[in-house]
C-alpha atoms as an extended CHARMM CRD file, in Angstrom:
* protein
*
       248  EXT
         1         1  MET       CA              0.0000000000        0.0000000000        0.0000000000  PROA      1               0.0000000000
         2         2  ASP       CA              1.1120000000        3.5730000000       -0.6300000000  PROA      2               0.0000000000
         3         3  ILE       CA              0.7110000000        6.3220000000        1.9630000000  PROA      3               0.0000000000
         4         4  LEU       CA             -2.7590000000        7.3900000000        0.7770000000  PROA      4               0.0000000000
         5         5  GLU       CA             -4.0620000000        3.8150000000        0.7740000000  PROA      5               0.0000000000
         6         6  THR       CA             -2.6190000000        3.2120000000        4.2410000000  PROA      6               0.0000000000
         7         7  HSD       CA             -4.2150000000        6.3990000000        5.5520000000  PROA      7               0.0000000000
         8         8  ALA       CA             -7.5750000000        5.4400000000        4.0400000000  PROA      8               0.0000000000
         9         9  TYR       CA             -7.3190000000        1.9490000000        5.5400000000  PROA      9               0.0000000000
        10        10  HSD       CA             -6.6370000000        3.2870000000        9.0280000000  PROA      10              0.0000000000
        11        11  ARG       CA             -9.4600000000        5.8050000000        8.6660000000  PROA      11              0.0000000000
        12        12  ARG       CA            -11.9140000000        3.0440000000        7.7200000000  PROA      12              0.0000000000
        13        13  GLN       CA            -10.6290000000        0.9060000000       10.5740000000  PROA      13              0.0000000000
        14        14  ARG       CA            -11.1760000000        3.6980000000       13.1080000000  PROA      14              0.0000000000
        15        15  ARG       CA            -14.6490000000        4.3450000000       11.7150000000  PROA      15              0.0000000000
        16        16  ASN       CA            -15.5370000000        0.6710000000       12.0460000000  PROA      16              0.0000000000
        17        17  GLU       CA            -14.1980000000        0.6040000000       15.6110000000  PROA      17              0.0000000000
        18        18  SER       CA            -16.2390000000        3.7100000000       16.4700000000  PROA      18              0.0000000000
        19        19  CYS       CA            -19.4030000000        2.0770000000       15.1230000000  PROA      19              0.0000000000
        20        20  ALA       CA            -18.6820000000       -1.0940000000       17.0880000000  PROA      20              0.0000000000
        21        21  LEU       CA            -18.0110000000        0.9450000000       20.2310000000  PROA      21              0.0000000000
        22        22  PHE       CA            -21.3110000000        2.7890000000       19.8550000000  PROA      22              0.0000000000
        23        23  PHE       CA            -23.1020000000       -0.5430000000       19.4510000000  PROA      23              0.0000000000
        24        24  PHE       CA            -21.5510000000       -1.8320000000       22.6890000000  PROA      24              0.0000000000
        25        25  LEU       CA            -22.5350000000        1.3840000000       24.5100000000  PROA      25              0.0000000000
        26        26  LEU       CA            -26.0700000000        1.6090000000       23.1060000000  PROA      26              0.0000000000
        27        27  PRO       CA            -27.6700000000       -0.2320000000       26.0890000000  PROA      27              0.0000000000
        28        28  PHE       CA            -26.0840000000        2.3420000000       28.4120000000  PROA      28              0.0000000000
        29        29  PHE       CA            -27.5390000000        5.2670000000       26.4560000000  PROA      29              0.0000000000
        30        30  LEU       CA            -30.9920000000        3.6790000000       26.3510000000  PROA      30              0.0000000000
        31        31  SER       CA            -31.0190000000        2.8350000000       30.0550000000  PROA      31              0.0000000000
        32        32  ALA       CA            -29.7520000000        6.3090000000       30.9990000000  PROA      32              0.0000000000
        33        33  ALA       CA            -32.5060000000        7.8650000000       28.8640000000  PROA      33              0.0000000000
        34        34  LEU       CA            -35.0340000000        5.5910000000       30.6050000000  PROA      34              0.0000000000
        35        35  TYR       CA            -33.7450000000        6.7130000000       34.0030000000  PROA      35              0.0000000000
        36        36  PHE       CA            -34.2570000000       10.3960000000       33.2110000000  PROA      36              0.0000000000
        37        37  TYR       CA            -37.6390000000        9.6720000000       31.6210000000  PROA      37              0.0000000000
        38        38  LEU       CA            -38.9190000000        7.7630000000       34.6570000000  PROA      38              0.0000000000
        39        39  TRP       CA            -37.0590000000        9.7760000000       37.2770000000  PROA      39              0.0000000000
        40        40  THR       CA            -39.3000000000       11.2580000000       39.9760000000  PROA      40              0.0000000000
        41        41  PRO       CA            -37.2010000000       12.8130000000       42.7720000000  PROA      41              0.0000000000
        42        42  ASP       CA            -40.1290000000       12.9010000000       45.2090000000  PROA      42              0.0000000000
        43        43  SER       CA            -41.0110000000        9.2080000000       44.8580000000  PROA      43              0.0000000000
        44        44  PRO       CA            -40.2400000000        6.9550000000       47.8690000000  PROA      44              0.0000000000
        45        45  PRO       CA            -37.1430000000        4.7330000000       47.6700000000  PROA      45              0.0000000000
        46        46  SER       CA            -37.7660000000        1.3110000000       46.1890000000  PROA      46              0.0000000000
        47        47  ILE       CA            -36.0060000000       -1.6730000000       44.6540000000  PROA      47              0.0000000000
        48        48  ILE       CA            -37.3250000000       -0.6210000000       41.2440000000  PROA      48              0.0000000000
        49        49  SER       CA            -35.9130000000        2.9180000000       41.4960000000  PROA      49              0.0000000000
        50        50  ALA       CA            -32.5710000000        1.4930000000       42.6790000000  PROA      50              0.0000000000
        51        51  GLY       CA            -32.5180000000       -0.8880000000       39.7260000000  PROA      51              0.0000000000
        52        52  VAL       CA            -33.3440000000        1.8050000000       37.1840000000  PROA      52              0.0000000000
        53        53  LYS       CA            -30.6780000000        4.0970000000       38.6600000000  PROA      53              0.0000000000
        54        54  SER       CA            -27.9070000000        1.4860000000       38.6990000000  PROA      54              0.0000000000
        55        55  ALA       CA            -28.7630000000       -0.1650000000       35.3550000000  PROA      55              0.0000000000
        56        56  PRO       CA            -26.7480000000        2.2400000000       33.1290000000  PROA      56              0.0000000000
        57        57  VAL       CA            -23.5480000000        1.6970000000       35.1120000000  PROA      57              0.0000000000
        58        58  LEU       CA            -24.0340000000       -2.0750000000       35.2210000000  PROA      58              0.0000000000
        59        59  LEU       CA            -24.5440000000       -2.0890000000       31.4550000000  PROA      59              0.0000000000
        60        60  LEU       CA            -21.3230000000       -0.0850000000       31.0820000000  PROA      60              0.0000000000
        61        61  ALA       CA            -19.5510000000       -2.7850000000       33.0900000000  PROA      61              0.0000000000
        62        62  VAL       CA            -20.9380000000       -5.4350000000       30.7120000000  PROA      62              0.0000000000
        63        63  ALA       CA            -19.8010000000       -3.3690000000       27.7160000000  PROA      63              0.0000000000
        64        64  VAL       CA            -16.2540000000       -2.9590000000       29.0380000000  PROA      64              0.0000000000
        65        65  LEU       CA            -16.0440000000       -6.6360000000       29.9740000000  PROA      65              0.0000000000
        66        66  SER       CA            -17.2700000000       -7.6910000000       26.5340000000  PROA      66              0.0000000000
        67        67  TRP       CA            -14.8560000000       -5.3270000000       24.7780000000  PROA      67              0.0000000000
        68        68  ASN       CA            -11.7220000000       -5.9290000000       26.8620000000  PROA      68              0.0000000000
        69        69  GLY       CA            -12.2970000000       -9.4110000000       28.2190000000  PROA      69              0.0000000000
        70        70  GLY       CA            -11.2040000000      -10.3270000000       31.7330000000  PROA      70              0.0000000000
        71        71  GLN       CA             -8.2600000000       -7.9090000000       31.8670000000  PROA      71              0.0000000000
        72        72  SER       CA            -10.4840000000       -5.1310000000       33.2790000000  PROA      72              0.0000000000
        73        73  VAL       CA            -12.3020000000       -7.2010000000       35.9310000000  PROA      73              0.0000000000
        74        74  LEU       CA            -10.1250000000       -5.9530000000       38.7990000000  PROA      74              0.0000000000
        75        75  GLY       CA            -10.0370000000       -2.4570000000       37.3330000000  PROA      75              0.0000000000
        76        76  VAL       CA            -12.6840000000       -0.4300000000       35.5750000000  PROA      76              0.0000000000
        77        77  VAL       CA            -15.2460000000       -3.2550000000       35.4350000000  PROA      77              0.0000000000
        78        78  GLY       CA            -14.9480000000       -3.8110000000       39.1770000000  PROA      78              0.0000000000
        79        79  GLY       CA            -15.1680000000       -0.0650000000       39.7800000000  PROA      79              0.0000000000
        80        80  LEU       CA            -18.3570000000        0.1470000000       37.7420000000  PROA      80              0.0000000000
        81        81  VAL       CA            -19.9110000000       -2.7490000000       39.6670000000  PROA      81              0.0000000000
        82        82  PHE       CA            -19.1050000000       -1.1500000000       43.0330000000  PROA      82              0.0000000000
        83        83  SER       CA            -20.4350000000        2.1630000000       41.6860000000  PROA      83              0.0000000000
        84        84  ALA       CA            -23.7160000000        0.4120000000       40.8890000000  PROA      84              0.0000000000
        85        85  VAL       CA            -23.8160000000       -0.8640000000       44.4740000000  PROA      85              0.0000000000
        86        86  GLY       CA            -23.2530000000        2.7090000000       45.6320000000  PROA      86              0.0000000000
        87        87  ASP       CA            -26.0710000000        3.9060000000       43.3760000000  PROA      87              0.0000000000
        88        88  CYS       CA            -28.4580000000        1.4490000000       45.0000000000  PROA      88              0.0000000000
        89        89  CYS       CA            -27.4020000000        2.4380000000       48.5230000000  PROA      89              0.0000000000
        90        90  LEU       CA            -27.8270000000        6.1700000000       47.8870000000  PROA      90              0.0000000000
        91        91  VAL       CA            -31.4720000000        5.6310000000       46.9640000000  PROA      91              0.0000000000
        92        92  TRP       CA            -32.0330000000        5.1780000000       50.7110000000  PROA      92              0.0000000000
        93        93  PRO       CA            -30.6360000000        8.1450000000       52.7430000000  PROA      93              0.0000000000
        94        94  ALA       CA            -29.9740000000        5.8690000000       55.7240000000  PROA      94              0.0000000000
        95        95  LEU       CA            -27.4470000000        3.9430000000       53.6140000000  PROA      95              0.0000000000
        96        96  PHE       CA            -25.4080000000        7.0170000000       52.6330000000  PROA      96              0.0000000000
        97        97  LEU       CA            -22.2440000000        5.8300000000       54.3920000000  PROA      97              0.0000000000
        98        98  HSD       CA            -22.5690000000        2.3990000000       52.7780000000  PROA      98              0.0000000000
        99        99  GLY       CA            -22.9400000000        4.0450000000       49.3690000000  PROA      99              0.0000000000
       100       100  MET       CA            -19.9320000000        6.2750000000       49.9390000000  PROA      100             0.0000000000
       101       101  SER       CA            -17.8870000000        3.2270000000       50.9780000000  PROA      101             0.0000000000
       102       102  ALA       CA            -18.8640000000        1.4250000000       47.7690000000  PROA      102             0.0000000000
       103       103  PHE       CA            -17.7680000000        4.4120000000       45.6900000000  PROA      103             0.0000000000
       104       104  ALA       CA            -14.5130000000        4.6080000000       47.6550000000  PROA      104             0.0000000000
       105       105  VAL       CA            -13.7730000000        1.0010000000       46.6290000000  PROA      105             0.0000000000
       106       106  ALA       CA            -14.6790000000        1.9410000000       43.0450000000  PROA      106             0.0000000000
       107       107  HSD       CA            -12.1280000000        4.7650000000       43.0820000000  PROA      107             0.0000000000
       108       108  LEU       CA             -9.4910000000        2.3790000000       44.4330000000  PROA      108             0.0000000000
       109       109  LEU       CA            -10.1880000000       -0.0600000000       41.6090000000  PROA      109             0.0000000000
       110       110  TYR       CA            -10.0720000000        2.7330000000       39.0360000000  PROA      110             0.0000000000
       111       111  SER       CA             -6.7470000000        3.8580000000       40.4840000000  PROA      111             0.0000000000
       112       112  LEU       CA             -5.3400000000        0.3250000000       40.2750000000  PROA      112             0.0000000000
       113       113  SER       CA             -6.4820000000        0.1350000000       36.6730000000  PROA      113             0.0000000000
       114       114  PHE       CA             -4.7790000000        3.4330000000       35.8040000000  PROA      114             0.0000000000
       115       115  LEU       CA             -1.5390000000        2.0520000000       37.2810000000  PROA      115             0.0000000000
       116       116  SER       CA             -1.6860000000       -1.0920000000       35.1460000000  PROA      116             0.0000000000
       117       117  ARG       CA              0.4610000000       -1.7390000000       32.0830000000  PROA      117             0.0000000000
       118       118  ARG       CA             -2.5150000000       -1.2030000000       29.7850000000  PROA      118             0.0000000000
       119       119  TYR       CA             -2.2510000000        2.5240000000       30.4690000000  PROA      119             0.0000000000
       120       120  ALA       CA              0.9210000000        4.1980000000       29.2580000000  PROA      120             0.0000000000
       121       121  THR       CA              2.7910000000        6.1750000000       31.8950000000  PROA      121             0.0000000000
       122       122  HSD       CA              3.9890000000        9.6270000000       30.8930000000  PROA      122             0.0000000000
       123       123  SER       CA              6.8110000000       11.4550000000       32.6110000000  PROA      123             0.0000000000
       124       124  SER       CA              5.6210000000       14.3750000000       34.6760000000  PROA      124             0.0000000000
       125       125  SER       CA              5.5520000000       17.6040000000       32.7070000000  PROA      125             0.0000000000
       126       126  CYS       CA              4.8800000000       21.1300000000       33.9170000000  PROA      126             0.0000000000
       127       127  TRP       CA              1.2710000000       20.6680000000       32.8220000000  PROA      127             0.0000000000
       128       128  THR       CA              0.7080000000       17.4750000000       34.8280000000  PROA      128             0.0000000000
       129       129  ARG       CA              2.5480000000       18.7830000000       37.9010000000  PROA      129             0.0000000000
       130       130  PHE       CA              0.4210000000       21.9140000000       37.8040000000  PROA      130             0.0000000000
       131       131  LEU       CA             -2.7150000000       19.7720000000       37.5300000000  PROA      131             0.0000000000
       132       132  TYR       CA             -1.6140000000       17.6780000000       40.5360000000  PROA      132             0.0000000000
       133       133  LEU       CA             -1.1230000000       20.8510000000       42.5550000000  PROA      133             0.0000000000
       134       134  VAL       CA             -4.5340000000       22.2200000000       41.5540000000  PROA      134             0.0000000000
       135       135  LEU       CA             -6.2770000000       18.9250000000       42.3510000000  PROA      135             0.0000000000
       136       136  PHE       CA             -4.7910000000       18.5810000000       45.8360000000  PROA      136             0.0000000000
       137       137  MET       CA             -5.3480000000       22.2680000000       46.6440000000  PROA      137             0.0000000000
       138       138  VAL       CA             -8.9570000000       22.2010000000       45.4490000000  PROA      138             0.0000000000
       139       139  GLY       CA             -9.6510000000       18.8890000000       47.2100000000  PROA      139             0.0000000000
       140       140  GLY       CA             -8.1160000000       20.0160000000       50.4910000000  PROA      140             0.0000000000
       141       141  GLY       CA             -9.7140000000       23.4500000000       50.2970000000  PROA      141             0.0000000000
       142       142  TYR       CA            -13.1400000000       22.0240000000       49.5640000000  PROA      142             0.0000000000
       143       143  TYR       CA            -12.9090000000       19.6210000000       52.5130000000  PROA      143             0.0000000000
       144       144  ILE       CA            -11.9610000000       22.4930000000       54.8170000000  PROA      144             0.0000000000
       145       145  PHE       CA            -14.9370000000       24.4540000000       53.4530000000  PROA      145             0.0000000000
       146       146  LEU       CA            -17.2520000000       21.4780000000       54.0080000000  PROA      146             0.0000000000
       147       147  PHE       CA            -15.9320000000       20.6330000000       57.4830000000  PROA      147             0.0000000000
       148       148  PRO       CA            -18.2810000000       22.8940000000       59.5360000000  PROA      148             0.0000000000
       149       149  PHE       CA            -21.3070000000       21.4640000000       57.7420000000  PROA      149             0.0000000000
       150       150  LEU       CA            -20.1320000000       17.9090000000       58.3740000000  PROA      150             0.0000000000
       151       151  GLN       CA            -19.8620000000       18.7050000000       62.0720000000  PROA      151             0.0000000000
       152       152  LYS       CA            -23.5700000000       19.5560000000       62.1830000000  PROA      152             0.0000000000
       153       153  ASP       CA            -24.5600000000       16.0600000000       61.0450000000  PROA      153             0.0000000000
       154       154  PRO       CA            -25.7920000000       13.6470000000       63.7760000000  PROA      154             0.0000000000
       155       155  LYS       CA            -23.1930000000       11.1090000000       62.5630000000  PROA      155             0.0000000000
       156       156  ALA       CA            -20.3700000000       13.6600000000       62.4880000000  PROA      156             0.0000000000
       157       157  ASP       CA            -17.9350000000       11.4280000000       64.4200000000  PROA      157             0.0000000000
       158       158  VAL       CA            -18.0180000000        8.8490000000       61.6380000000  PROA      158             0.0000000000
       159       159  LEU       CA            -18.9860000000       11.0120000000       58.6800000000  PROA      159             0.0000000000
       160       160  THR       CA            -16.2570000000       13.6630000000       59.0020000000  PROA      160             0.0000000000
       161       161  PRO       CA            -13.2200000000       11.3300000000       58.7110000000  PROA      161             0.0000000000
       162       162  ALA       CA            -15.0630000000        9.1230000000       56.1870000000  PROA      162             0.0000000000
       163       163  VAL       CA            -15.6410000000       12.0660000000       53.8550000000  PROA      163             0.0000000000
       164       164  GLY       CA            -11.9930000000       13.0820000000       54.2650000000  PROA      164             0.0000000000
       165       165  VAL       CA            -10.7980000000        9.6240000000       53.2190000000  PROA      165             0.0000000000
       166       166  TYR       CA            -13.2400000000        9.5960000000       50.3160000000  PROA      166             0.0000000000
       167       167  PHE       CA            -12.0030000000       12.9800000000       49.0770000000  PROA      167             0.0000000000
       168       168  ALA       CA             -8.4090000000       11.7610000000       49.2560000000  PROA      168             0.0000000000
       169       169  LEU       CA             -9.2810000000        8.6800000000       47.1870000000  PROA      169             0.0000000000
       170       170  ILE       CA            -11.1410000000       10.5450000000       44.4520000000  PROA      170             0.0000000000
       171       171  ILE       CA             -8.3700000000       13.1570000000       44.1710000000  PROA      171             0.0000000000
       172       172  LEU       CA             -5.8010000000       10.3490000000       43.9590000000  PROA      172             0.0000000000
       173       173  MET       CA             -7.8710000000        8.6580000000       41.2630000000  PROA      173             0.0000000000
       174       174  CYS       CA             -8.0380000000       11.8770000000       39.2650000000  PROA      174             0.0000000000
       175       175  ALA       CA             -4.2830000000       12.4590000000       39.6170000000  PROA      175             0.0000000000
       176       176  LEU       CA             -3.5620000000        8.9380000000       38.3710000000  PROA      176             0.0000000000
       177       177  ALA       CA             -5.9890000000        9.5240000000       35.4920000000  PROA      177             0.0000000000
       178       178  ALA       CA             -3.9320000000       12.5570000000       34.4830000000  PROA      178             0.0000000000
       179       179  ARG       CA             -0.7750000000       10.4530000000       34.7630000000  PROA      179             0.0000000000
       180       180  THR       CA             -2.0680000000        7.9940000000       32.1400000000  PROA      180             0.0000000000
       181       181  GLY       CA             -2.3260000000       10.6780000000       29.4640000000  PROA      181             0.0000000000
       182       182  ASN       CA             -5.7400000000        9.3280000000       28.4240000000  PROA      182             0.0000000000
       183       183  VAL       CA             -8.0930000000       12.1820000000       27.5330000000  PROA      183             0.0000000000
       184       184  ALA       CA            -11.3780000000       10.3540000000       28.1390000000  PROA      184             0.0000000000
       185       185  THR       CA            -10.1340000000        8.9380000000       31.4540000000  PROA      185             0.0000000000
       186       186  LEU       CA             -9.0170000000       12.3380000000       32.7190000000  PROA      186             0.0000000000
       187       187  LEU       CA            -12.2300000000       14.0990000000       31.6920000000  PROA      187             0.0000000000
       188       188  GLY       CA            -14.2560000000       11.3070000000       33.2950000000  PROA      188             0.0000000000
       189       189  SER       CA            -12.4340000000       11.6310000000       36.6000000000  PROA      189             0.0000000000
       190       190  LEU       CA            -12.8970000000       15.4110000000       36.5820000000  PROA      190             0.0000000000
       191       191  SER       CA            -16.6030000000       14.9900000000       35.8370000000  PROA      191             0.0000000000
       192       192  PHE       CA            -16.8190000000       12.5920000000       38.7990000000  PROA      192             0.0000000000
       193       193  ILE       CA            -15.4220000000       15.2990000000       41.0710000000  PROA      193             0.0000000000
       194       194  VAL       CA            -17.9790000000       17.8080000000       39.7780000000  PROA      194             0.0000000000
       195       195  SER       CA            -20.7860000000       15.3130000000       40.3850000000  PROA      195             0.0000000000
       196       196  ASP       CA            -19.6490000000       14.5450000000       43.9450000000  PROA      196             0.0000000000
       197       197  ALA       CA            -19.1580000000       18.2150000000       44.7760000000  PROA      197             0.0000000000
       198       198  THR       CA            -22.6570000000       19.0280000000       43.5200000000  PROA      198             0.0000000000
       199       199  LEU       CA            -24.0860000000       16.1520000000       45.5490000000  PROA      199             0.0000000000
       200       200  SER       CA            -22.2250000000       17.0940000000       48.7300000000  PROA      200             0.0000000000
       201       201  VAL       CA            -23.4720000000       20.6920000000       48.8370000000  PROA      201             0.0000000000
       202       202  GLN       CA            -27.0190000000       19.3280000000       48.7490000000  PROA      202             0.0000000000
       203       203  VAL       CA            -26.6230000000       16.3880000000       51.1230000000  PROA      203             0.0000000000
       204       204  PHE       CA            -24.7890000000       18.4250000000       53.7580000000  PROA      204             0.0000000000
       205       205  LYS       CA            -27.0820000000       21.4450000000       53.3300000000  PROA      205             0.0000000000
       206       206  VAL       CA            -24.3550000000       23.8820000000       52.3360000000  PROA      206             0.0000000000
       207       207  MET       CA            -26.9060000000       25.8830000000       50.3560000000  PROA      207             0.0000000000
       208       208  ALA       CA            -30.6100000000       25.9480000000       49.6370000000  PROA      208             0.0000000000
       209       209  PRO       CA            -31.8550000000       23.0960000000       47.4150000000  PROA      209             0.0000000000
       210       210  MET       CA            -30.9590000000       23.7110000000       43.7800000000  PROA      210             0.0000000000
       211       211  GLN       CA            -33.8000000000       23.6090000000       41.2860000000  PROA      211             0.0000000000
       212       212  HSD       CA            -32.0410000000       21.1610000000       38.9790000000  PROA      212             0.0000000000
       213       213  GLY       CA            -29.3810000000       20.0310000000       41.4240000000  PROA      213             0.0000000000
       214       214  ASN       CA            -30.1840000000       16.3170000000       41.2870000000  PROA      214             0.0000000000
       215       215  SER       CA            -30.2620000000       16.3890000000       37.4970000000  PROA      215             0.0000000000
       216       216  MET       CA            -26.8180000000       17.9730000000       37.4250000000  PROA      216             0.0000000000
       217       217  VAL       CA            -25.4900000000       15.3240000000       39.8110000000  PROA      217             0.0000000000
       218       218  MET       CA            -26.7350000000       12.4550000000       37.6680000000  PROA      218             0.0000000000
       219       219  VAL       CA            -25.7960000000       13.9560000000       34.2860000000  PROA      219             0.0000000000
       220       220  THR       CA            -22.1970000000       14.5860000000       35.3830000000  PROA      220             0.0000000000
       221       221  TYR       CA            -22.0990000000       11.1980000000       37.1330000000  PROA      221             0.0000000000
       222       222  TYR       CA            -23.2440000000        9.1890000000       34.1150000000  PROA      222             0.0000000000
       223       223  LEU       CA            -20.9170000000       11.2400000000       31.9080000000  PROA      223             0.0000000000
       224       224  ALA       CA            -18.0160000000       10.4580000000       34.2460000000  PROA      224             0.0000000000
       225       225  GLN       CA            -18.6840000000        6.7310000000       34.1830000000  PROA      225             0.0000000000
       226       226  LEU       CA            -19.1420000000        6.7620000000       30.4040000000  PROA      226             0.0000000000
       227       227  LEU       CA            -15.8360000000        8.5500000000       29.8010000000  PROA      227             0.0000000000
       228       228  ILE       CA            -13.9300000000        6.2880000000       32.1920000000  PROA      228             0.0000000000
       229       229  ALA       CA            -15.4130000000        3.2330000000       30.4580000000  PROA      229             0.0000000000
       230       230  VAL       CA            -14.6460000000        4.5780000000       26.9680000000  PROA      230             0.0000000000
       231       231  GLY       CA            -11.1310000000        5.4600000000       28.0880000000  PROA      231             0.0000000000
       232       232  ASP       CA            -10.5880000000        1.8860000000       29.2120000000  PROA      232             0.0000000000
       233       233  MET       CA            -12.0370000000        0.4690000000       25.9850000000  PROA      233             0.0000000000
       234       234  THR       CA             -9.9010000000        2.6810000000       23.7300000000  PROA      234             0.0000000000
       235       235  VAL       CA             -6.9310000000        3.2840000000       25.9960000000  PROA      235             0.0000000000
       236       236  ALA       CA             -4.1690000000        2.9930000000       23.3790000000  PROA      236             0.0000000000
       237       237  GLU       CA             -5.8110000000        5.2960000000       20.8370000000  PROA      237             0.0000000000
       238       238  ASP       CA             -6.7290000000        7.9860000000       23.3550000000  PROA      238             0.0000000000
       239       239  THR       CA             -3.2310000000        7.9470000000       24.8730000000  PROA      239             0.0000000000
       240       240  ASP       CA             -1.6510000000        8.5660000000       21.4770000000  PROA      240             0.0000000000
       241       241  ASP       CA             -4.0630000000       11.4250000000       20.8050000000  PROA      241             0.0000000000
       242       242  PHE       CA             -3.2760000000       13.0050000000       24.1690000000  PROA      242             0.0000000000
       243       243  SER       CA              0.4560000000       12.7660000000       23.5840000000  PROA      243             0.0000000000
       244       244  LYS       CA              0.1210000000       14.5460000000       20.2560000000  PROA      244             0.0000000000
       245       245  TRP       CA             -2.0050000000       17.2490000000       21.8600000000  PROA      245             0.0000000000
       246       246  LYS       CA              0.5330000000       17.8370000000       24.6290000000  PROA      246             0.0000000000
       247       247  ARG       CA              3.3760000000       18.2140000000       22.1350000000  PROA      247             0.0000000000
       248       248  SER       CA              1.4440000000       20.7050000000       20.0010000000  PROA      248             0.0000000000
């Protein structure tokens, strides 16, 4: 093949892979659309509402497992499964700590995945070091800001250190996502932070209830899980793209 034929071949191959990827992710999009269609914030907690809420993330886990095989079981697939457990727990306010624990395990599994050989490791540049600094400053600053509100909770003795550990884990996960050089993975981890921050200001009564606060939490949450899953399914391609972008 000459250069033009090779370029055309690779372009067709990427197009075919994109179509296949969309097909694998179609159940997630349909189940997420069903969640927002059926979603009634004022309805009492139930097994059905927990199932509808967790279905998109479980279907993402199936998609990643089908695409990557068993190599992601103790990484992104496991993180998605524990996230689904967290989704179910958060349907019932009394299980908030259980839900947060499940998400903490999910972040640990994501972090382990980002440290695996499947993700290329890039040497720290000024850009990544600056991002690390911003992440840890924002995470620490936000916890300090949230601390007085945590102290007002009846379970403050347990909740305050638990939230601190959770914040440390999600910031670590985001830092490791940046270290991989994978665009989708990094954007997904950042979206996860936005979702959790939006949720925390409502749960801990930092401000008056937001009109579309719950919608914002779930949109950014599903987006985060989608991007992390896509990053794991296309890790090599996204890493190459990120490297080119950094050099430009």
